[in-house]
PDB file of C-alpha atoms and ligand atoms in Angstrom:
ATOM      1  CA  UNK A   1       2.066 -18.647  -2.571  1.00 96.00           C
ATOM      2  CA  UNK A   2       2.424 -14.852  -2.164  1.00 98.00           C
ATOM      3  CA  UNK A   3       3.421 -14.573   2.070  1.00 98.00           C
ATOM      4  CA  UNK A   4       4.156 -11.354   4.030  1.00 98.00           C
ATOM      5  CA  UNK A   5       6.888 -12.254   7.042  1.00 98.00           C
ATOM      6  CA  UNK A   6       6.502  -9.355   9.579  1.00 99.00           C
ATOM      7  CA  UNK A   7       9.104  -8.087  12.077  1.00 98.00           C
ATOM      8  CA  UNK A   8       7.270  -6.563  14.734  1.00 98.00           C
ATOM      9  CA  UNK A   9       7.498  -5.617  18.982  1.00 98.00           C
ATOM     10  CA  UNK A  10       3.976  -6.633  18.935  1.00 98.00           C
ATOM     11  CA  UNK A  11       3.179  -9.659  16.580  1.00 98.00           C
ATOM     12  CA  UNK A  12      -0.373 -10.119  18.607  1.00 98.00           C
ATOM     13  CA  UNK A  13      -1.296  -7.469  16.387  1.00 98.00           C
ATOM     14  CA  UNK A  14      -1.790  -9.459  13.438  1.00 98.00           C
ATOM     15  CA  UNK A  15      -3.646 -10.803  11.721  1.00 98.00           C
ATOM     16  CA  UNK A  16      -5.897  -8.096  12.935  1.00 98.00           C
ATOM     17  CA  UNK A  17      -8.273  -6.377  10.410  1.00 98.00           C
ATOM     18  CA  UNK A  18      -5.885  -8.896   7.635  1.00 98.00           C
ATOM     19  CA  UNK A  19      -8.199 -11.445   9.106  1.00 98.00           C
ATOM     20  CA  UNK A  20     -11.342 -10.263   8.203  1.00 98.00           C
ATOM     21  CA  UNK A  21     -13.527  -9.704   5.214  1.00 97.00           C
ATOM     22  CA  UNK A  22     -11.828 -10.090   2.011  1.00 97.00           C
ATOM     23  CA  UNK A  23      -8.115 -10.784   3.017  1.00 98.00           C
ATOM     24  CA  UNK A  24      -9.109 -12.525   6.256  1.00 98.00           C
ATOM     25  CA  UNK A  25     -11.023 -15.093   3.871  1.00 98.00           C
ATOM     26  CA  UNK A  26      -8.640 -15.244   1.624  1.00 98.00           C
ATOM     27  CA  UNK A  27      -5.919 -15.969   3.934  1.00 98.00           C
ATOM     28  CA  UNK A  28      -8.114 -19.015   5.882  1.00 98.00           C
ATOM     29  CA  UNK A  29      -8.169 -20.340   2.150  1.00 97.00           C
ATOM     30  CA  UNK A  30      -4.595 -20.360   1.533  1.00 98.00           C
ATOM     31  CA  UNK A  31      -4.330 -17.758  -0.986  1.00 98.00           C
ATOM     32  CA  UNK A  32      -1.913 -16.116   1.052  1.00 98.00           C
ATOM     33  CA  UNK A  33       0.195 -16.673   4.047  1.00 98.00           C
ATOM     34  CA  UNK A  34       1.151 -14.394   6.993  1.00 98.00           C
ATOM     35  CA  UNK A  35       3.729 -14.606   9.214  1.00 98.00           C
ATOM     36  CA  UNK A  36       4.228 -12.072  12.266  1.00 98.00           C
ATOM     37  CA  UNK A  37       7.579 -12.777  14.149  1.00 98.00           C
ATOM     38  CA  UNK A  38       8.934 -10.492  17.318  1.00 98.00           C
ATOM     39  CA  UNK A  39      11.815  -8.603  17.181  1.00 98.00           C
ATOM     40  CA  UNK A  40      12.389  -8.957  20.817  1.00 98.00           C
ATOM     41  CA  UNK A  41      12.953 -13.114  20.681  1.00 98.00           C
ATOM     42  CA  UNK A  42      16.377 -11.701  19.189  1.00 98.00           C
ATOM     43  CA  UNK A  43      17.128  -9.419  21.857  1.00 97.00           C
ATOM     44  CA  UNK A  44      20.413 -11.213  23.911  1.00 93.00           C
ATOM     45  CA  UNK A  45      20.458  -9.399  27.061  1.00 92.00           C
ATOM     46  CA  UNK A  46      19.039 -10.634  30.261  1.00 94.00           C
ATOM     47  CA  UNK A  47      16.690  -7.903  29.663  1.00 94.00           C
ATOM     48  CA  UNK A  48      15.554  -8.362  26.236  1.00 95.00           C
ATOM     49  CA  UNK A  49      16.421  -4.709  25.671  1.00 96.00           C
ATOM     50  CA  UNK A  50      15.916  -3.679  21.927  1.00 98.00           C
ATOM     51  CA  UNK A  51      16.441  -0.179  21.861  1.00 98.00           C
ATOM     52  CA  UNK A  52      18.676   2.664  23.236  1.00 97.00           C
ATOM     53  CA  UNK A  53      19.165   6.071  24.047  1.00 98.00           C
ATOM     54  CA  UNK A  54      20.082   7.917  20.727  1.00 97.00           C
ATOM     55  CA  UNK A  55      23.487   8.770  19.948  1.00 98.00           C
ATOM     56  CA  UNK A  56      24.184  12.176  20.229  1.00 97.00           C
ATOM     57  CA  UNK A  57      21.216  13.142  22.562  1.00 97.00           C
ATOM     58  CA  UNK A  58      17.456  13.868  22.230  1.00 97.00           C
ATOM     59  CA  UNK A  59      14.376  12.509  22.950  1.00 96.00           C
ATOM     60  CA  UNK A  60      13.084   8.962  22.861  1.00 97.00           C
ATOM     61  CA  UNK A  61      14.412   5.842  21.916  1.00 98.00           C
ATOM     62  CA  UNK A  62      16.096   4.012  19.210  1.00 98.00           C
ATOM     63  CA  UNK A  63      15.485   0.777  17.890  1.00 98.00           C
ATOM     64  CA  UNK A  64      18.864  -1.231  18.226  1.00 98.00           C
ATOM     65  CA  UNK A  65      20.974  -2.375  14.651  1.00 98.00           C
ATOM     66  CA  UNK A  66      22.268  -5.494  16.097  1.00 98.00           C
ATOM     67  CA  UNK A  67      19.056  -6.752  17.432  1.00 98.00           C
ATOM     68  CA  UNK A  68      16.938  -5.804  14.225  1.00 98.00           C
ATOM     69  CA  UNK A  69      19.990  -7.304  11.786  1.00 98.00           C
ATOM     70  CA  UNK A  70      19.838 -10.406  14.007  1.00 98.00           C
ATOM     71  CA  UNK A  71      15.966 -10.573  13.699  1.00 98.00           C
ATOM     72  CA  UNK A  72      15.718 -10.029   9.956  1.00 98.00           C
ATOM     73  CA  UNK A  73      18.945 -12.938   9.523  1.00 98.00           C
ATOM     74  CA  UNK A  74      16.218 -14.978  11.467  1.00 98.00           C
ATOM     75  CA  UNK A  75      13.734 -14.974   9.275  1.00 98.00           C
ATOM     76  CA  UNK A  76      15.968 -16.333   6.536  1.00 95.00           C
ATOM     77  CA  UNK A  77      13.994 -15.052   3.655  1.00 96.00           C
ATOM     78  CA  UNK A  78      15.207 -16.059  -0.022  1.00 97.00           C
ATOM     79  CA  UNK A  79      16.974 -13.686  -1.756  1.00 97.00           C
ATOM     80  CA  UNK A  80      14.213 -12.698  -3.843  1.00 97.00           C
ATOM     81  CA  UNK A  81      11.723 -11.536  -1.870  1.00 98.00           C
ATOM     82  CA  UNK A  82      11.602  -7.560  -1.079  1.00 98.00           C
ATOM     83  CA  UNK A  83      12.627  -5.883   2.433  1.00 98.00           C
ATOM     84  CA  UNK A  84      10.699  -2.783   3.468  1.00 98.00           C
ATOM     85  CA  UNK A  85      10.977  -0.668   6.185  1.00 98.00           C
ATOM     86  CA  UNK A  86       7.975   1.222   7.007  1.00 98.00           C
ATOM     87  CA  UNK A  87       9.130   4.782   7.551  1.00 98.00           C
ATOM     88  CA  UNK A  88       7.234   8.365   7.268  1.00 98.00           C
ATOM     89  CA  UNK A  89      10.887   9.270   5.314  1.00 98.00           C
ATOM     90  CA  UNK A  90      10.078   6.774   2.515  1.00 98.00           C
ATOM     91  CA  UNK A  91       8.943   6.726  -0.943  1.00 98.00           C
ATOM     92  CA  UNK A  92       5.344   7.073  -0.754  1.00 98.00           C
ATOM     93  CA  UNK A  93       3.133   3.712  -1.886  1.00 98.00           C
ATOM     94  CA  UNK A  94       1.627   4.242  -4.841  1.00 97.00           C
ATOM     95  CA  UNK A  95      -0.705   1.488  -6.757  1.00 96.00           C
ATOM     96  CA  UNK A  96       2.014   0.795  -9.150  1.00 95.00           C
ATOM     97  CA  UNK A  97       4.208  -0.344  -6.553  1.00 98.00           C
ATOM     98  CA  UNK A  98       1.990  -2.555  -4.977  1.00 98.00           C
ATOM     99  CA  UNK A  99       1.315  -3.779  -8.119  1.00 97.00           C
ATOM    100  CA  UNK A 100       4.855  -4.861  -8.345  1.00 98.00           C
ATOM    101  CA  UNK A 101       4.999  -6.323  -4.912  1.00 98.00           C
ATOM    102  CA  UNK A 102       1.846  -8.385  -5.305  1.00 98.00           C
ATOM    103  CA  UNK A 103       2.925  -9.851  -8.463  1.00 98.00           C
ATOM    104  CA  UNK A 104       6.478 -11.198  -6.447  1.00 98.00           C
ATOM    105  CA  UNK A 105       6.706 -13.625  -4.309  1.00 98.00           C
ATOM    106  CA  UNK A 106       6.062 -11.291  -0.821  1.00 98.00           C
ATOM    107  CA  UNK A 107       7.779  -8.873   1.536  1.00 98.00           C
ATOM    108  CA  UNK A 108       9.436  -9.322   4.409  1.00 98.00           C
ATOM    109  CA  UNK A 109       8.016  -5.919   6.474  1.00 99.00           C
ATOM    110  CA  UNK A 110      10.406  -4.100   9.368  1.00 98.00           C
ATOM    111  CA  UNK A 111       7.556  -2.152  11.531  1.00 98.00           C
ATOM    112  CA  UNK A 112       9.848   0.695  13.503  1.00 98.00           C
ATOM    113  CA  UNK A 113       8.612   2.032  16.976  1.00 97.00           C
ATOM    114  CA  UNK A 114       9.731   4.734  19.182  1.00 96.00           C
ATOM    115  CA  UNK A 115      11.875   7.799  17.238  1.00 95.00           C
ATOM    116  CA  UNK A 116      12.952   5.255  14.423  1.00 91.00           C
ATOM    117  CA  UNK A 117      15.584   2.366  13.873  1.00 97.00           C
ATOM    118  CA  UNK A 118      19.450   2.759  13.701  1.00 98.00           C
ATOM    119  CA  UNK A 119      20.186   3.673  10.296  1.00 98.00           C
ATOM    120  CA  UNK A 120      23.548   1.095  10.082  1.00 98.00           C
ATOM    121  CA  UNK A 121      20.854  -1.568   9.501  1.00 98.00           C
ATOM    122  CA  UNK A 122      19.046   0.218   7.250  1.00 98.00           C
ATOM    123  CA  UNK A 123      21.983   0.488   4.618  1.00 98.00           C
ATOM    124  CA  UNK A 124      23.508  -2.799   5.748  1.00 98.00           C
ATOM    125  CA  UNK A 125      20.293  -4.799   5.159  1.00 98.00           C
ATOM    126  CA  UNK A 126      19.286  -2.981   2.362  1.00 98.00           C
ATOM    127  CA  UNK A 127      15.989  -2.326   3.594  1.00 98.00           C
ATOM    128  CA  UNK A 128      13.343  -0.115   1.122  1.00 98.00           C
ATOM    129  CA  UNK A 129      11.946   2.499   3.408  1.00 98.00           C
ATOM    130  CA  UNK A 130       8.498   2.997   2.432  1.00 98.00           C
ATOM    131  CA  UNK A 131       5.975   5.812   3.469  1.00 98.00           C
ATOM    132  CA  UNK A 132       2.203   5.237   3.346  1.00 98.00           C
ATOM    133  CA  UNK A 133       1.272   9.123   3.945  1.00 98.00           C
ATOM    134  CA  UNK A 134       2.739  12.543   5.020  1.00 98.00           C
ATOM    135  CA  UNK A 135       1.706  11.607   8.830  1.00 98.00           C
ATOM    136  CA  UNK A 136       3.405   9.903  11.667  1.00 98.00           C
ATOM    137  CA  UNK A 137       2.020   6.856  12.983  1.00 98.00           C
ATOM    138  CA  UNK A 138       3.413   5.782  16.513  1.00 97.00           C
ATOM    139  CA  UNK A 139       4.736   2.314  15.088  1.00 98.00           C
ATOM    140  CA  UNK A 140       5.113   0.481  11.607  1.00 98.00           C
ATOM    141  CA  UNK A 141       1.950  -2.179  12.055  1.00 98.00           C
ATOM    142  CA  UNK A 142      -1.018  -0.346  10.766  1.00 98.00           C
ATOM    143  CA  UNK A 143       1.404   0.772   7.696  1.00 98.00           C
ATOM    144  CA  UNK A 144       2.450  -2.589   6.854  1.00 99.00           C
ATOM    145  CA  UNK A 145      -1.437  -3.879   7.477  1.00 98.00           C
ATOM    146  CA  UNK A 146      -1.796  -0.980   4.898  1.00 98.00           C
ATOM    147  CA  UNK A 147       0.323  -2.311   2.603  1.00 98.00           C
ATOM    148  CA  UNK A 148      -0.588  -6.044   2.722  1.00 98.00           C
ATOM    149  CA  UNK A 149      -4.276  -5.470   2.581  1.00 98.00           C
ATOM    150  CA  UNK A 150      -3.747  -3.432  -0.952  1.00 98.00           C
ATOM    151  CA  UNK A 151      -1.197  -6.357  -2.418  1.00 98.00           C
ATOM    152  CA  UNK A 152      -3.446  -9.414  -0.894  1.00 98.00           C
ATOM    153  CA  UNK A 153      -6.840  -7.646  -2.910  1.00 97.00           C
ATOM    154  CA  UNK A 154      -4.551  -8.262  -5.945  1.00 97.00           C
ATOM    155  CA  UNK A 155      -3.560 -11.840  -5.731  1.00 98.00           C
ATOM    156  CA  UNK A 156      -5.702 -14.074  -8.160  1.00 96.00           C
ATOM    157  CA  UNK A 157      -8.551 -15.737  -6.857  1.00 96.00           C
ATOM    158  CA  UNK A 158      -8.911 -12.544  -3.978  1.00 96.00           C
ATOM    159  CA  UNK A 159     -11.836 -10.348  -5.238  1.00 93.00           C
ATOM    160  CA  UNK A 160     -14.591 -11.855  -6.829  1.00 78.00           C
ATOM    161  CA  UNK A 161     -14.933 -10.353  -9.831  1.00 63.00           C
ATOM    162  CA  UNK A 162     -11.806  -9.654 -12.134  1.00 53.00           C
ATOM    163  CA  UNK A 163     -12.453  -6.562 -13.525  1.00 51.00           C
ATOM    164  CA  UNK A 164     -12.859  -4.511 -10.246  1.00 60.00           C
ATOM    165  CA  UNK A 165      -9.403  -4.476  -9.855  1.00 65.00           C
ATOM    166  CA  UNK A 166      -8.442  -2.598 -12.813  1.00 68.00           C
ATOM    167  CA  UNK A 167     -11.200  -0.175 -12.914  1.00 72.00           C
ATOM    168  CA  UNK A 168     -10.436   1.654  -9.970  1.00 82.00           C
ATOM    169  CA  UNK A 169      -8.841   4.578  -8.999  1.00 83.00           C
ATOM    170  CA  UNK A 170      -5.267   4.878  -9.763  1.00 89.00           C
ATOM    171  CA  UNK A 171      -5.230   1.727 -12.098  1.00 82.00           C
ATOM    172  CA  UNK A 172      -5.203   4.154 -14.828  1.00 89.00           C
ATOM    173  CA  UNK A 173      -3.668   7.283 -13.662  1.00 93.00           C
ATOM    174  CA  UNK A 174      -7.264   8.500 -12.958  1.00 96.00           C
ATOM    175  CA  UNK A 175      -8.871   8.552  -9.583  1.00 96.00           C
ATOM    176  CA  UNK A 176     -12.410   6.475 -10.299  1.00 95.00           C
ATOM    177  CA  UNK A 177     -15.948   8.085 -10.927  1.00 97.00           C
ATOM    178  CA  UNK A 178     -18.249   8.549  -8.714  1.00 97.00           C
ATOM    179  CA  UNK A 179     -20.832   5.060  -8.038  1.00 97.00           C
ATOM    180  CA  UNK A 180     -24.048   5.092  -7.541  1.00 98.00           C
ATOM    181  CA  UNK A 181     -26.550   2.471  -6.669  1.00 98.00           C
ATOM    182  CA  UNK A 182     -31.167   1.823  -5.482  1.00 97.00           C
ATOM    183  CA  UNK A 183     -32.652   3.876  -4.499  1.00 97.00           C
ATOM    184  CA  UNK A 184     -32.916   5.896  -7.521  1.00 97.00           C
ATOM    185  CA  UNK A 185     -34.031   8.824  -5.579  1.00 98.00           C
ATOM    186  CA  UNK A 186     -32.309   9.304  -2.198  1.00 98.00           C
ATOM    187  CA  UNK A 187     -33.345  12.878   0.262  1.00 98.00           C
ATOM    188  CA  UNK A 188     -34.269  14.625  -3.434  1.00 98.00           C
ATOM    189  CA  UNK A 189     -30.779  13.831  -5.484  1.00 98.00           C
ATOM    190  CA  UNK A 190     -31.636  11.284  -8.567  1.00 98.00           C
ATOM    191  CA  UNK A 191     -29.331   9.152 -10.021  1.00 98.00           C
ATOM    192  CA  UNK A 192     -27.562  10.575 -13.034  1.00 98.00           C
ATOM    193  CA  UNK A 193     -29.759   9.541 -15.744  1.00 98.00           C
ATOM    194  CA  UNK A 194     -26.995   8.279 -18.053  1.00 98.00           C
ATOM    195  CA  UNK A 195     -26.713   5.661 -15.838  1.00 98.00           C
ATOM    196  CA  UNK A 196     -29.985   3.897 -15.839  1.00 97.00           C
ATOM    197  CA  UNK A 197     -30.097   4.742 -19.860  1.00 97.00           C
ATOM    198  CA  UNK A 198     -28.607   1.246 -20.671  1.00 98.00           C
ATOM    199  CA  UNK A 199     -26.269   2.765 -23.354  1.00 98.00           C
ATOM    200  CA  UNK A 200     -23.114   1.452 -22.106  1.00 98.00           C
ATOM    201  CA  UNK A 201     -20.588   3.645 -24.863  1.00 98.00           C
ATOM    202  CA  UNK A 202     -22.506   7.034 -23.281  1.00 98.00           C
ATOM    203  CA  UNK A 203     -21.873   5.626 -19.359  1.00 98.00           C
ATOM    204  CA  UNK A 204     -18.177   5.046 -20.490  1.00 97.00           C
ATOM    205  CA  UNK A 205     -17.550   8.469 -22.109  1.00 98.00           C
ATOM    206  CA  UNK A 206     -19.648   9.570 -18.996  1.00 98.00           C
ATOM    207  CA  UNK A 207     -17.493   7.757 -16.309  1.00 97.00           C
ATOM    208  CA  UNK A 208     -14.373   8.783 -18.342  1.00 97.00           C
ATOM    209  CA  UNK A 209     -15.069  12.805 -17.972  1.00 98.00           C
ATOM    210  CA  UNK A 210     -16.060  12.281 -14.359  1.00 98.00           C
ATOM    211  CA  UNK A 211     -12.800  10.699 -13.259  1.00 97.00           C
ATOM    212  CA  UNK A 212     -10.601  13.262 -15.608  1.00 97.00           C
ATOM    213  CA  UNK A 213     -12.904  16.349 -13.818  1.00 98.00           C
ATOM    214  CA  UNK A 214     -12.809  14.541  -9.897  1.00 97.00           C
ATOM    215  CA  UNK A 215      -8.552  14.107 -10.830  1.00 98.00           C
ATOM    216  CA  UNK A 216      -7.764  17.628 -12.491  1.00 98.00           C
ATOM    217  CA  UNK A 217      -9.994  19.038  -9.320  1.00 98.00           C
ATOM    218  CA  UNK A 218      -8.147  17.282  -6.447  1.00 98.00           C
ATOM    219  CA  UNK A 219      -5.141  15.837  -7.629  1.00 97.00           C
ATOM    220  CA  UNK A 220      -3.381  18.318  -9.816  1.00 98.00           C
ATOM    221  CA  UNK A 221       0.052  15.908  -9.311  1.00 96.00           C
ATOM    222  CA  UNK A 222      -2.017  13.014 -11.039  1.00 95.00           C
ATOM    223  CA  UNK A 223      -3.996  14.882 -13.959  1.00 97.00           C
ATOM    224  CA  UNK A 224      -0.435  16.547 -14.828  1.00 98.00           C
ATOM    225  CA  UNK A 225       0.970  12.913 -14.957  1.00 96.00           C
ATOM    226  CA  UNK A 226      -1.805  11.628 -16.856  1.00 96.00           C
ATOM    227  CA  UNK A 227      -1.899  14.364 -19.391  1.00 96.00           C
ATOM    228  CA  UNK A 228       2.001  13.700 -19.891  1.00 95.00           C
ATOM    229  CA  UNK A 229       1.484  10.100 -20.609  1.00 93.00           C
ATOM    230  CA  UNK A 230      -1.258  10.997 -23.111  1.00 92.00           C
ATOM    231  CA  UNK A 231       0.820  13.421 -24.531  1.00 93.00           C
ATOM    232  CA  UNK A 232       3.508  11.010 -25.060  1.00 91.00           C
ATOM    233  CA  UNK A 233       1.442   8.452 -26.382  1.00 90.00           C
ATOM    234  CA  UNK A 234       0.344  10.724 -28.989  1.00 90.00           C
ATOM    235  CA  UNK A 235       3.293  11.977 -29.973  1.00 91.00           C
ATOM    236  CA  UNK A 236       4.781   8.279 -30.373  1.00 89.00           C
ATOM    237  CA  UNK A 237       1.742   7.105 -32.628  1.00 84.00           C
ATOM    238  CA  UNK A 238       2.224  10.048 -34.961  1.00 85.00           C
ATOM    239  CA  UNK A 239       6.158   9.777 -35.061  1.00 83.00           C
ATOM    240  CA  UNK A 240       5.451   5.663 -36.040  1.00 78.00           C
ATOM    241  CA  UNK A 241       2.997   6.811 -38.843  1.00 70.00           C
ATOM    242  CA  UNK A 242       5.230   9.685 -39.828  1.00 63.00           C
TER     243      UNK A 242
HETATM  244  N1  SAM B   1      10.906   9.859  14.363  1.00 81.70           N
HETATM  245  C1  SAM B   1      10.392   9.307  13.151  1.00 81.70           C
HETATM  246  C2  SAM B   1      10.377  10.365  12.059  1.00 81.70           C
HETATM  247  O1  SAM B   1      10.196  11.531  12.378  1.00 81.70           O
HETATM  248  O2  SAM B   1      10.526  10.024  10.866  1.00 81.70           O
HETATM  249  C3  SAM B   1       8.973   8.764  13.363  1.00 81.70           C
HETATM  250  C4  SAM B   1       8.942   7.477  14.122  1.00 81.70           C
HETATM  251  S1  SAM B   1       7.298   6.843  14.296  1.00 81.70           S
HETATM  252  C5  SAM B   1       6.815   7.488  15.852  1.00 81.70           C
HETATM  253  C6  SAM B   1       7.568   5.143  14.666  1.00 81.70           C
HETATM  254  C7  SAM B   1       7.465   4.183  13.499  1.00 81.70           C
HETATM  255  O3  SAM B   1       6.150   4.255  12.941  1.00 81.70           O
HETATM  256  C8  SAM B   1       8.377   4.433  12.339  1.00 81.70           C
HETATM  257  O4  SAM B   1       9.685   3.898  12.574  1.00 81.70           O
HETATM  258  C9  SAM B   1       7.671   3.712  11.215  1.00 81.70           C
HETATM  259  O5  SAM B   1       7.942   2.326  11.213  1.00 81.70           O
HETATM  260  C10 SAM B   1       6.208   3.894  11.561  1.00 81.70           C
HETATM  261  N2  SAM B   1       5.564   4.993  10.798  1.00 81.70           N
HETATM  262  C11 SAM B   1       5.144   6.180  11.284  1.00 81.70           C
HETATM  263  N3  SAM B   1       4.583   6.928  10.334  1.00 81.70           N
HETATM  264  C12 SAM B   1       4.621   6.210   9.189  1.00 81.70           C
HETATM  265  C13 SAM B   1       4.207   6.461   7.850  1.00 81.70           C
HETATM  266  N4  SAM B   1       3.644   7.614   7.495  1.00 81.70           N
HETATM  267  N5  SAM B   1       4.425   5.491   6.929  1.00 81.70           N
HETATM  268  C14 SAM B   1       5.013   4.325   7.258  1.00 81.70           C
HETATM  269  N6  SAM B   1       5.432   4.040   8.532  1.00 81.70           N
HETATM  270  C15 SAM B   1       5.248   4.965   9.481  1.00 81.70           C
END
């Protein structure tokens, strides 16, 4: 069973939204597991201290190596399973990656607090650092809630129906069309009437344009990937029939 072990100053956090809706019934069936532990039960000091004063001066705190190495040994995860660091210097989450991680068997998820963690236990752990926006968050919990909730909506047996999974935005380099639903008139503005025609080829040609126009309008980074994949596609199916 896909499970997410957490490493967190404030465990009482979760399940949190995780527990709700989709996820949260999902994870009361047993399609996936949770487990939020607290860094602080590996603190060794009389006063559970797990951060510092930052080595060479400035402001804030810093979350200590030897209690977060000590915390992460704890856990005893097998080899196998992934360990991120949620961390506004990481590689930003994309689909594709959660992809990967939902299709493993789980992360084990290092939420920082205060100015960041050590960096020793970052190399010496091997932890992924892992970004989920060009913001800063005051702690790693609502990233790695972030991050679970888009893996768990992957898992088999999560969402309802299987195809809404792989029609949506990113699954194919696209961002999705715009959806529409009753009433068919709402303050003046009609449904497009393509979509009530019943001629499914037109709604997909339809629904195709509209996510190529919505990408190429706001996500310049994605249409230019997208039109390089086609590109490449096209020139590998005429160098195979040439
Ligand atoms: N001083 C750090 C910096 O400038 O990179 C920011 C530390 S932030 C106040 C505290 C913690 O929140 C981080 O260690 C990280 O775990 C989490 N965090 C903040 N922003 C994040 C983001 N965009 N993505 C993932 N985690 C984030």
């Amino acid at each position: 069973m896909w499970h997410a072990t957490v490493l967190t100053l404030f465990p009482e956090m979760f399940p949190g939204p995780l527990g709700i809706s989709l996820a949260g019934r999902a994870l009361a069936s047993g399609l996936w597991g949770l487990d939020a532990r607290d860094i602080r039960t590996a603190a060794t000091d009389r006063h559970r201290s797990v951060d510092d004063t930052p080595a060479g001066g400035g402001p804030g705190m810093v979350l200590r190596a030897d209690v977060l190495a000590a915390a992460i040994d704890a856990a005893d995860i097998s080899p196998d399973r992934p360990k991120l660091l949620m961390s506004p210097r990481g590689r930003p989450l994309t689909q594709s990656r959660v992809g990967e991680l939902a299709a493993g068997p789980g992360p084990l998820i290092v939420c920082g607090r205060f100015e960041g963690i050590d960096q020793r236990v970052i190399d010496a752990r091997e932890l992924e650092e892992v970004s989920i926006g060009d913001y800063v968050l005051s702690g790693g919990e609502i990233a790695a809630m972030a991050l679970i909730d888009a893996c768990v909506r992957l898992l088999p047996g999560v969402m309802g129906k299987l195809a809404s999974g792989t029609d949506e935005s990113f699954s194919n380099g696209l961002l999705e069309y715009p959806q529409y639903t009753r009433p068919q008139v709402f303050e003046g503005r009609t449904v497009p009437d393509v979509l009530v025609s019943g001629d499914h080829a037109k709604i997909d040609v339809w629904r195709q344009n509209e996510a190529e126009a919505l990408t190429r309008a706001r996500r310049p980074d994605l249409w230019a990937a997208y039109q390089n994949r086609i590109d490449l596609a096209r020139s590998r199916k005429s160098t195979t029939k040439g």
